CSV table of C-alpha atoms and ligand atoms in Angstrom, one decimal:
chain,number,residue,atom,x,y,z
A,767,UNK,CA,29.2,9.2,119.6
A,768,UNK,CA,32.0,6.4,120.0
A,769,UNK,CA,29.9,4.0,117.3
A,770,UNK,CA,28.9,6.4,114.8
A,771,UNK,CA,30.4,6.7,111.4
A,772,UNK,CA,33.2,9.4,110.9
A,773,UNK,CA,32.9,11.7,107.8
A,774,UNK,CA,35.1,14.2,106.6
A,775,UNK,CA,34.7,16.8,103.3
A,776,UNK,CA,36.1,20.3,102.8
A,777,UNK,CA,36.2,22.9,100.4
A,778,UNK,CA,39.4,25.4,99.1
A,779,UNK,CA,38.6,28.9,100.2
A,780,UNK,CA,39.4,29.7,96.5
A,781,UNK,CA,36.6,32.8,95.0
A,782,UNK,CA,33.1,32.6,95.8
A,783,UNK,CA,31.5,29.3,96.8
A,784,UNK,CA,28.7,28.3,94.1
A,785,UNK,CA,25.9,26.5,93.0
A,786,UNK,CA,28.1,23.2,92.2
A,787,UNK,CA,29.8,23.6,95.5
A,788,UNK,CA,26.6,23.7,97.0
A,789,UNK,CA,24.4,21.4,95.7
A,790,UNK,CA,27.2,19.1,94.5
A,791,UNK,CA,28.6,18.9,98.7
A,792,UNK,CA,27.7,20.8,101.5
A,793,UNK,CA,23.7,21.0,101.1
A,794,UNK,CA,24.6,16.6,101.2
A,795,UNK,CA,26.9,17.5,104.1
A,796,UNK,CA,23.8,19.2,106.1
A,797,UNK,CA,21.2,16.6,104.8
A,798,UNK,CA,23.6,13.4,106.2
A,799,UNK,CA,25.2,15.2,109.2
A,800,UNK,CA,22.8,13.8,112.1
A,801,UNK,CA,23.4,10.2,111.3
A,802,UNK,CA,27.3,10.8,111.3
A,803,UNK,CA,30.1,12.1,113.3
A,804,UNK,CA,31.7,14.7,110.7
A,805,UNK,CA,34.3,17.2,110.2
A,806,UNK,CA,34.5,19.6,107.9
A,807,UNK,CA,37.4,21.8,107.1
A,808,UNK,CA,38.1,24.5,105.0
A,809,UNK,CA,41.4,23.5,103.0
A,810,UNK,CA,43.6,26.3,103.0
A,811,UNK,CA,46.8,24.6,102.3
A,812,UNK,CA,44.9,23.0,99.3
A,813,UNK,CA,43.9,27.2,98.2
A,814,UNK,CA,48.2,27.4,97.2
A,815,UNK,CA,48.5,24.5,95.0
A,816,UNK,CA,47.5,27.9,92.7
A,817,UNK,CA,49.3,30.8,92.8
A,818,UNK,CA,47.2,33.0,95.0
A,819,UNK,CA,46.8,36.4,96.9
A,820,UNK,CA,48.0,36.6,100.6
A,821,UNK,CA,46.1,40.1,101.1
A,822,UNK,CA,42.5,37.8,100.9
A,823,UNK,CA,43.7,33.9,101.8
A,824,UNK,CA,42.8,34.3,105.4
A,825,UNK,CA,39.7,36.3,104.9
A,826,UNK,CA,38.3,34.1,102.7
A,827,UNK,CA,39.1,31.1,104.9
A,828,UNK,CA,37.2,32.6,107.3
A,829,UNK,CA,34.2,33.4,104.9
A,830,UNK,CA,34.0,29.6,103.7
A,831,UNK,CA,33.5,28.3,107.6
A,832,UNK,CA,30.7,31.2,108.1
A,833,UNK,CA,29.2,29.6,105.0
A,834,UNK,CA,29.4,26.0,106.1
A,835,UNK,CA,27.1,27.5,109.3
A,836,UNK,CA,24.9,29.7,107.1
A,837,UNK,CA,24.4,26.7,104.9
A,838,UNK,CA,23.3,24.8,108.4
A,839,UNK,CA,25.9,22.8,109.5
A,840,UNK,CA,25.2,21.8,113.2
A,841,UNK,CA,27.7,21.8,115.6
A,842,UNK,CA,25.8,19.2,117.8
A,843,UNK,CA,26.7,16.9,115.2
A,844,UNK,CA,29.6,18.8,113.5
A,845,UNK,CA,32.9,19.8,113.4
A,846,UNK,CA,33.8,22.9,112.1
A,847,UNK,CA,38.1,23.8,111.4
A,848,UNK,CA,40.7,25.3,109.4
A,849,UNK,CA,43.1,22.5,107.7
A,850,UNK,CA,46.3,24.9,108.4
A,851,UNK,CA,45.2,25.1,112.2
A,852,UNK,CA,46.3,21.7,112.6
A,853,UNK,CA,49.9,21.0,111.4
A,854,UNK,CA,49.2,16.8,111.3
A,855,UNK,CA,48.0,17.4,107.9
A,856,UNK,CA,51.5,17.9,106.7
A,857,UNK,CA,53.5,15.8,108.8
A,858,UNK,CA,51.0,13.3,107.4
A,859,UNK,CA,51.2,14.6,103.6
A,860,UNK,CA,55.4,14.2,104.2
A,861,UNK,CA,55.1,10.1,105.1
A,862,UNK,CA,52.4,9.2,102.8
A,863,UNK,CA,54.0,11.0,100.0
A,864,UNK,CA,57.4,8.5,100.6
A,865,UNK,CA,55.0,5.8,100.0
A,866,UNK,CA,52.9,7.2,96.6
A,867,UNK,CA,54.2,6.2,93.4
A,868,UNK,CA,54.9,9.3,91.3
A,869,UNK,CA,53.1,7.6,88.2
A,870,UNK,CA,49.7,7.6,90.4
A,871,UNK,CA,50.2,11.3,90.7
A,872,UNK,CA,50.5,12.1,87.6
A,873,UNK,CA,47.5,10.2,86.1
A,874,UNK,CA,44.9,12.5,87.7
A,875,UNK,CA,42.3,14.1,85.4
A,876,UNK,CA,42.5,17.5,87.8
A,877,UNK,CA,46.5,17.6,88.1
A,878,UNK,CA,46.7,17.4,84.3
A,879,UNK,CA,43.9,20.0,83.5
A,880,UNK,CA,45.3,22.6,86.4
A,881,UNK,CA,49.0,22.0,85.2
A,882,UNK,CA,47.9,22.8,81.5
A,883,UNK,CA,46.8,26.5,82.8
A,884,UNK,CA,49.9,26.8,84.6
A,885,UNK,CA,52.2,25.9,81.7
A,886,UNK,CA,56.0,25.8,83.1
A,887,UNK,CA,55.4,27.1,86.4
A,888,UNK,CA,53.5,24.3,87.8
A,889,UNK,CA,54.5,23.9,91.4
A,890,UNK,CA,55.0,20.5,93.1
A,891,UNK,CA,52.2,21.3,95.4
A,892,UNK,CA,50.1,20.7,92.6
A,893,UNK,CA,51.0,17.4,91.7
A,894,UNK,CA,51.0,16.7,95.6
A,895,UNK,CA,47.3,17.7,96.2
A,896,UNK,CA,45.7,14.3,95.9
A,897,UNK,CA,48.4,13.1,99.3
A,898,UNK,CA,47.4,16.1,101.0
A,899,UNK,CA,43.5,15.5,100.4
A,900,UNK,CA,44.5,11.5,101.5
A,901,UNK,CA,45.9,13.1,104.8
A,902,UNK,CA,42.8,15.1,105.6
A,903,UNK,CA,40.8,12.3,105.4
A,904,UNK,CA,43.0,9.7,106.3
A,905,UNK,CA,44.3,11.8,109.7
A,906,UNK,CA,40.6,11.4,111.3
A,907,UNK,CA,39.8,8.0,109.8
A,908,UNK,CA,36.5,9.2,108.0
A,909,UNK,CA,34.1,6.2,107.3
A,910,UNK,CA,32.6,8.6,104.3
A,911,UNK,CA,33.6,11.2,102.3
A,912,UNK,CA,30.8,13.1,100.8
A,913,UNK,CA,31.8,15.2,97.5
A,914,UNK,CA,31.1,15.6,94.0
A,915,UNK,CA,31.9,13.6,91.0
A,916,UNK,CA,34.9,15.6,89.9
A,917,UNK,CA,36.8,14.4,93.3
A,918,UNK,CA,36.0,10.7,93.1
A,919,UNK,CA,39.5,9.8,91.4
A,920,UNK,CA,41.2,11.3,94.6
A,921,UNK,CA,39.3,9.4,96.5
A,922,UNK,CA,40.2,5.8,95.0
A,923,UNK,CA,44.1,7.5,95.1
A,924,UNK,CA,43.1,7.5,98.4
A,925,UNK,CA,41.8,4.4,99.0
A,926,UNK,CA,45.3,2.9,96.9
A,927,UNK,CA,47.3,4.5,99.6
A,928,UNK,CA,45.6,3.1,101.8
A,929,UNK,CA,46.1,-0.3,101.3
A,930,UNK,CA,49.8,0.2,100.4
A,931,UNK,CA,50.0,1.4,103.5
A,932,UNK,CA,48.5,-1.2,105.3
A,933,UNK,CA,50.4,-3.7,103.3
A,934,UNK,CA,53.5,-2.1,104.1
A,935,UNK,CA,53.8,-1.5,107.4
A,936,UNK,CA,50.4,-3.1,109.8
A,937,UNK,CA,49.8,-6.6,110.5
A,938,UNK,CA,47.5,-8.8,109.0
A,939,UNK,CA,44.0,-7.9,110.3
A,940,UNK,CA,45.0,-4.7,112.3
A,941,UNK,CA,45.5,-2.3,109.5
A,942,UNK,CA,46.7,1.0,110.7
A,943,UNK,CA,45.1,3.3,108.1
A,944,UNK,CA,40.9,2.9,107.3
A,945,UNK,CA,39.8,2.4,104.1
A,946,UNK,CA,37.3,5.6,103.6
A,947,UNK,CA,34.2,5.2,101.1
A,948,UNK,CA,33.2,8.6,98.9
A,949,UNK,CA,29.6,9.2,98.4
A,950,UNK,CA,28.6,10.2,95.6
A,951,UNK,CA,25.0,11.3,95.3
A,952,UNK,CA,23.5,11.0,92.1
A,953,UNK,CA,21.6,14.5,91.8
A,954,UNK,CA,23.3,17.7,92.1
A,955,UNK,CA,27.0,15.6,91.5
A,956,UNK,CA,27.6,17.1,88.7
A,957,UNK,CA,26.0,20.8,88.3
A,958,UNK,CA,27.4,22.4,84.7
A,959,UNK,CA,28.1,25.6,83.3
A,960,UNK,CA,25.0,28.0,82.7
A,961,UNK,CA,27.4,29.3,79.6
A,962,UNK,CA,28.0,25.8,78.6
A,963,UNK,CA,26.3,23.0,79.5
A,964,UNK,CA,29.0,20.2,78.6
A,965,UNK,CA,31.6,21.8,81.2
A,966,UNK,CA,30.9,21.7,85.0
A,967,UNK,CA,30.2,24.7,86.9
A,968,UNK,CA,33.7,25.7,88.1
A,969,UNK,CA,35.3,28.7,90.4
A,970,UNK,CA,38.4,29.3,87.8
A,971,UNK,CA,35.7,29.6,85.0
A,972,UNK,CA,36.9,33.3,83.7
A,973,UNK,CA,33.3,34.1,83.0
A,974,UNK,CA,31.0,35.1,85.9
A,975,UNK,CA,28.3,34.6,83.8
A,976,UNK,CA,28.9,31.1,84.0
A,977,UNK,CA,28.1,30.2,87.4
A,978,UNK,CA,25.8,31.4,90.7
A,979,UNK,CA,27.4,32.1,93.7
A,980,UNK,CA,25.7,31.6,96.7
A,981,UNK,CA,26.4,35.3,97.8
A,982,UNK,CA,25.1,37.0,94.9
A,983,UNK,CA,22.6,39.4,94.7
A,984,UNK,CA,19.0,39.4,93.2
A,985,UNK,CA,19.7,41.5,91.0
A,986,UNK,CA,23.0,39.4,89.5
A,987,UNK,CA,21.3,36.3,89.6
A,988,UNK,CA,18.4,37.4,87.3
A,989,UNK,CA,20.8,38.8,85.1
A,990,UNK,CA,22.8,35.4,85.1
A,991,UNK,CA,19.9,33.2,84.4
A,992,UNK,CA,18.8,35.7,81.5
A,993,UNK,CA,21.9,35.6,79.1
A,994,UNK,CA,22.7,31.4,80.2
A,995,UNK,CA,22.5,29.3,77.2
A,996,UNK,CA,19.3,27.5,76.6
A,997,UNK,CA,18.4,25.8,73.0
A,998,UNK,CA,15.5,26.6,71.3
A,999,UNK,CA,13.3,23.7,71.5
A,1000,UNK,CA,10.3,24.2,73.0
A,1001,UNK,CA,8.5,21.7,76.2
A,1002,UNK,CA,11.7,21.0,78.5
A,1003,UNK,CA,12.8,17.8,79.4
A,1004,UNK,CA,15.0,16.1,81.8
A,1005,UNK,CA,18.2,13.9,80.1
A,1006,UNK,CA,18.1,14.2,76.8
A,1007,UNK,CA,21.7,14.4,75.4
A,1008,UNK,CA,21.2,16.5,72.9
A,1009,UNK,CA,20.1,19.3,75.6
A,1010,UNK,CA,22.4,19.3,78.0
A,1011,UNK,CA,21.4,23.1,79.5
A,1012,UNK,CA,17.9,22.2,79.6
A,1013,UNK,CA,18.8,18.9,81.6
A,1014,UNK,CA,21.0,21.2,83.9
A,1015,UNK,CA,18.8,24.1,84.6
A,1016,UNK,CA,15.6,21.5,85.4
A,1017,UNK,CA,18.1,19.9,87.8
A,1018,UNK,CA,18.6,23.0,89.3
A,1019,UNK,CA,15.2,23.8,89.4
A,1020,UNK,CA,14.6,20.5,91.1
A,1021,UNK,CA,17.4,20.6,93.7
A,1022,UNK,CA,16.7,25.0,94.9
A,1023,UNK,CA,13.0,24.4,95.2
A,1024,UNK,CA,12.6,20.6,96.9
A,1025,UNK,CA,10.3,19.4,94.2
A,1026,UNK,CA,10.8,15.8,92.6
A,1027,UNK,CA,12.1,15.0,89.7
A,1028,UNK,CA,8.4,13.9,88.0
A,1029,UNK,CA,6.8,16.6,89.8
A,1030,UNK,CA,9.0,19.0,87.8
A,1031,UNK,CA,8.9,17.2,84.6
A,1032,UNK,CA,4.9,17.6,84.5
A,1033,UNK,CA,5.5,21.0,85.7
A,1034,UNK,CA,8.0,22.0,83.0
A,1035,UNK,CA,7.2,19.9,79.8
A,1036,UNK,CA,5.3,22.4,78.4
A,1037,UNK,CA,7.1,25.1,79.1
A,1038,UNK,CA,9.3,28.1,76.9
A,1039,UNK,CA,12.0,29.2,78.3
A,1040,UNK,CA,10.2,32.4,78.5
A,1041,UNK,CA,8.4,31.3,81.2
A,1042,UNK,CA,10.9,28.7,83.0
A,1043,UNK,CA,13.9,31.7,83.1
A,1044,UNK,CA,11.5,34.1,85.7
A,1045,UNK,CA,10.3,30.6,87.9
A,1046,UNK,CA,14.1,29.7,87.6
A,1047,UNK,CA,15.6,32.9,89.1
A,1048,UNK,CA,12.6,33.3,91.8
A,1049,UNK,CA,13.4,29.9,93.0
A,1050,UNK,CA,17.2,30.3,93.0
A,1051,UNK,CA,16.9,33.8,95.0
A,1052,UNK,CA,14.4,32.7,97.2
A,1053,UNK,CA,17.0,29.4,98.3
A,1054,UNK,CA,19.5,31.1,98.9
A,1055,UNK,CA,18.1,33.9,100.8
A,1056,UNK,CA,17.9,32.6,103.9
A,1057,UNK,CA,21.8,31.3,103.5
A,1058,UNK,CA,23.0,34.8,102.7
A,1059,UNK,CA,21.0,36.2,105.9
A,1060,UNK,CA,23.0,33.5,108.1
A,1061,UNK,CA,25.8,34.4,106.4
A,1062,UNK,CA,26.5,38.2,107.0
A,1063,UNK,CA,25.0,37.8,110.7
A,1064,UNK,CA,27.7,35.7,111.4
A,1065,UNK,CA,30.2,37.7,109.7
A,1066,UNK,CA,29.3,40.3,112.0
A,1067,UNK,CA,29.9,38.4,114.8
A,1068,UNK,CA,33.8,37.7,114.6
A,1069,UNK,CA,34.1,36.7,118.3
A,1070,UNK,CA,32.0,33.8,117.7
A,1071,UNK,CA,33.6,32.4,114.5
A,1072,UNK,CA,36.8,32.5,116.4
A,1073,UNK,CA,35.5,30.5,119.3
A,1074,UNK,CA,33.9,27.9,116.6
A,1075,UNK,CA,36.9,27.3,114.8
A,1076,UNK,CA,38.5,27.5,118.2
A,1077,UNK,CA,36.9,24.6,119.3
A,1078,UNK,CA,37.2,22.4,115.8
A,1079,UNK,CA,40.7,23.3,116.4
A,1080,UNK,CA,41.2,21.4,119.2
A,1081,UNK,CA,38.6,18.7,118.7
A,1082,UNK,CA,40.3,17.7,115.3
A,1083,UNK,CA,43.8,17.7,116.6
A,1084,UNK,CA,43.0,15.4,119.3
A,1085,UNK,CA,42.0,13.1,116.5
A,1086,UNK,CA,44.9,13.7,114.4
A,1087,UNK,CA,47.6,13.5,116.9
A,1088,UNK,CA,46.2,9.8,117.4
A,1089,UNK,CA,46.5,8.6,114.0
A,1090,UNK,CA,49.7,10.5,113.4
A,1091,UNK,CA,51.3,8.2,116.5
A,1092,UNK,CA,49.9,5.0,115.0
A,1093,UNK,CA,51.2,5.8,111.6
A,1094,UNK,CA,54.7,6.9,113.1
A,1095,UNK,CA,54.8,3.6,114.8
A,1096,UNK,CA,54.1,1.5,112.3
A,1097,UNK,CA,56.6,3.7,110.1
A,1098,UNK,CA,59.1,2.3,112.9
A,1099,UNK,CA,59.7,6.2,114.3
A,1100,UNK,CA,60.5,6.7,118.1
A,1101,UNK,CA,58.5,9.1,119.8
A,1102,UNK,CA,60.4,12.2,121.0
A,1103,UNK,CA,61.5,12.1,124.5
B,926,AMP,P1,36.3,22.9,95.3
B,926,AMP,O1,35.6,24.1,94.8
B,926,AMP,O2,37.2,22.3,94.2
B,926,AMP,O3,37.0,23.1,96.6
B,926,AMP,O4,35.2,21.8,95.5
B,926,AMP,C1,34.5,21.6,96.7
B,926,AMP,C2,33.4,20.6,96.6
B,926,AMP,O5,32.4,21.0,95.7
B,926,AMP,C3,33.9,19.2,96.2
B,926,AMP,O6,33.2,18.2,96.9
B,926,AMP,C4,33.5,19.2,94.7
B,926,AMP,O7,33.3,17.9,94.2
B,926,AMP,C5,32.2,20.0,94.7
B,926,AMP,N1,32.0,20.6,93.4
B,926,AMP,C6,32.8,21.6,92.8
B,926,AMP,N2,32.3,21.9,91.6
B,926,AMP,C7,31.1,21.2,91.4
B,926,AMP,C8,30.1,21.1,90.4
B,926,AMP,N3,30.2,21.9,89.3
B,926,AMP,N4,29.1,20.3,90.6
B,926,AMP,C9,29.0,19.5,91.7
B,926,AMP,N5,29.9,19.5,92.7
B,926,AMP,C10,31.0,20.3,92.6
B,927,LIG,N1,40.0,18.4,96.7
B,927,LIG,C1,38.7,18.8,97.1
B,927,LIG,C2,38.0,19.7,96.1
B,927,LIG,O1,38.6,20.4,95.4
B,927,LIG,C3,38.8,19.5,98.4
B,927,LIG,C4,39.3,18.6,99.5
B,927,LIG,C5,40.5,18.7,100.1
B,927,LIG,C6,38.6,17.6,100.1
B,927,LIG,N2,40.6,17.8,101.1
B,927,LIG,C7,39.5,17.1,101.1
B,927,LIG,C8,37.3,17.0,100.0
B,927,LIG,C9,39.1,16.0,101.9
B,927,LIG,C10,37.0,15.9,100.8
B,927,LIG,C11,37.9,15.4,101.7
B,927,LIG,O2,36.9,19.6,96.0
C-alpha cells in the first residue's frame, strides 16, 4: 500500500446525485480505484456554503456514502468518510486561508456564478470553498484528484497554494505540502442539460426535467428523456456544434451502455430520434438498475454504514493528523503539551 498513489474526490450531499455526477466522477473513481490508494468523502461542510436545511443535511450525507458503495466503490482499495467526521479539515482551511490571496478567491468561475444567485446574502463560506476543497485534498496528500471539468480551476487554486506554501515556510527540496494532479477524463467530463444542451447538467438546475438522477424511477426517466430537447435533423452525429443535444445524449448513450464511440456512431447515424429516445431510456434504466438495488439494500442496513464510515473515520484522521503536525511545524506552532 505504502508505494501506491493516494487519490482523493468527494461530492456535496446537496439533492439527488445525477448523471453528471456520475459519469463526470465516481463511475472514474470505481474504474481507477484498484491501481490507487483513495479516499473519498462526502463534503458536508462544503453542502452550507448554500443556505440549506438541517432537518435532511445528515440524511443525505448518509445517502451519498451508500451511493459511493452502490456505485461500487471497494473498500479493499477504498476509503469511505464524512468530511465533518474529521475536524483537520478546518483547522487546515483556518492556516491555509492566512496564506490565500483574496484576489485568487474571487476570480473563480463557480464563486462568481453561486454569489450571483445569492445576491447580498452571500456568505463568506462561499468565497472560502476553493481553501476548504485545497484542505481535503491537501490534508491526505492525494497524488490525483479525479473530477469533472467544472472543478479544474479549484484544483490549479490548489496547486497555487501549494507552492506558496512550500515557498513560504519548507526548505528547499523537502516541501511540506504535495503538489496534487486532477484528472480529467475526456468523456463523460462534461455531461449537459437534457433541457439545454449548452449548460451542464447541474443539481441547482430548477427544472427536474433537466437532469437524471441516479435514483429515479423508470417511469421518470422515460418521461425525462421524452420531453429533453433534441433538433430536428435527422441521422445523429457525434460533435457537431451546431447540435450540441445530439452530441450529449450519443455521449450518454455511449458512456450507460459500454459501447465505443464508432461503434455508436454506425449504430446511430441513421437514426430519428423516434427511434434513439426508446434505446436511450432502456439503456439509461437498465444502468442504473443494478446501482439503485445496491443502494436501498444498504440503506436498509444502517448498522453497516455506520461501521463503514466508522472505519474511514478513523483511517482518514490518522492521515490528517500527520499532515496537520507537519504544516503546524513548518507554520512555526508548538505542539500542545
Ligand atoms: P458536486 O455535485 O458539485 O458536488 O460535484 C461532484 C462531482 O461531480 C465533481 O467531480 C464534479 O466535477 C462532477 N460533476 C458535477 N456536475 C457534472 C456534470 N454536469 N458533468 C460532469 N461532471 C460533473
Ligand atoms: N468542489 C467539489 C464539487 O463541487 C467537491 C469537492 C470538495 C471535492 N472537496 C473536494 C472534489 C476535494 C475533489 C476533491 O464538485
Amino acid at each position: 500500500m505504502g508505494t501506491q498513489q493516494r487519490v482523493l474526490s468527494g461530492v456535496q450531499p446537496t439533492g439527488n446525485l445525477h448523471l453528471g455526477n456520475y459519469l463526470g466522477a465516481i463511475r472514474n473513481w470505481v474504474e481507477i480505484q484498484h491501481q490507487y490508494d483513495n479516499y473519498f468523502c462526502v463534503v458536508d461542510l462544503h453542502a452550507i456554503t448554500v443556505p440549506h436545511n438541517p432537518a435532511i443535511l445528515a440524511g443525505d450525507t448518509y445517502g451519498i456514502a451508500a451511493l459511493y458503495l452502490a456505485c461500487g466503490i471497494d473498500l479493499q482499495h477504498s476509503t469511505i468518510f464524512i468530511q465533518s467526521h474529521v475536524p483537520a479539515h478546518c483547522e487546515l482551511t483556518w492556516l491555509l486561508n492566512c496564506i490565500t490571496p483574496l484576489n485568487w478567491l474571487e476570480d473563480m468561475i463557480q464563486f462568481k456564478e453561486k454569489a450571483v444567485k445569492q445576491g447580498e446574502n452571500v456568505g463568506v463560506g462561499l468565497l472560502d470553498y476553493p481553501v476548504l476543497m485545497a484542505a481535503d485534498i491537501l490534508l491526505y496528500q492525494a497524488d490525483k484528484v479525479p473530477v469533472g471539468e467544472d472543478q479544474k480551476q479549484h484544483l490549479e487554486l490548489t496547486r497555487d497554494i501549494v507552492n506558496r506554501f512550500n515557498h513560504q515556510f519548507a526548505k528547499q527540496d523537502e516541501p511540506v505540502l504535495k503538489l496534487p494532479d486532477p484528472l480529467i477524463r475526456k468523456e463523460g467530463a462534461r455531461v449537459m442539460s437534457l433541457t439545454d444542451g449548452t449548460k451542464k447538467m447541474s443539481k441547482s438546475d430548477p427544472s427536474e426535467l433537466s437532469r437524471i438522477n441516479l435514483l429515479d424511477s423508470a417511469d421518470e426517466i422515460t418521461k425525462k428523456i421524452k420531453r429533453c430537447k433534441t433538433d430536428p435533423v435527422r441521422g445523429l452525429t457525434f460533435d457537431d456544434a451546431e447540435r450540441p443535444e445530439c452530441n450529449n445524449l450519443l455521449t450518454l448513450y455511449m458512456l450507460l451502455s459500454g459501447k465505443t464511440k464508432a461503434e455508436v456512431a454506425a449504430e446511430c447515424e441513421d437514426m430519428g430520434w423516434g427511434q434513439f429516445k426508446p434505446l436511450l431510456t432502456e439503456t439509461t434504466i437498465a444502468a442504473l438498475k443494478p446501482i439503485q438495488e445496491k443502494y436501498h439494500q444498504i440503506m436498509a442496513d444502517k448498522g453497516y454504514l455506520e461501521s463503514v464510515l466508522r472505519d474511514g473515520r478513523e483511517k482518514a484522521e490518522d492521515i490528517a493528523k500527520q499532515t496537520l503536525i507537519q504544516v503546524k511545524a513548518a507554520m512555526g506552532y508548538s505542539m500542545p503539551l
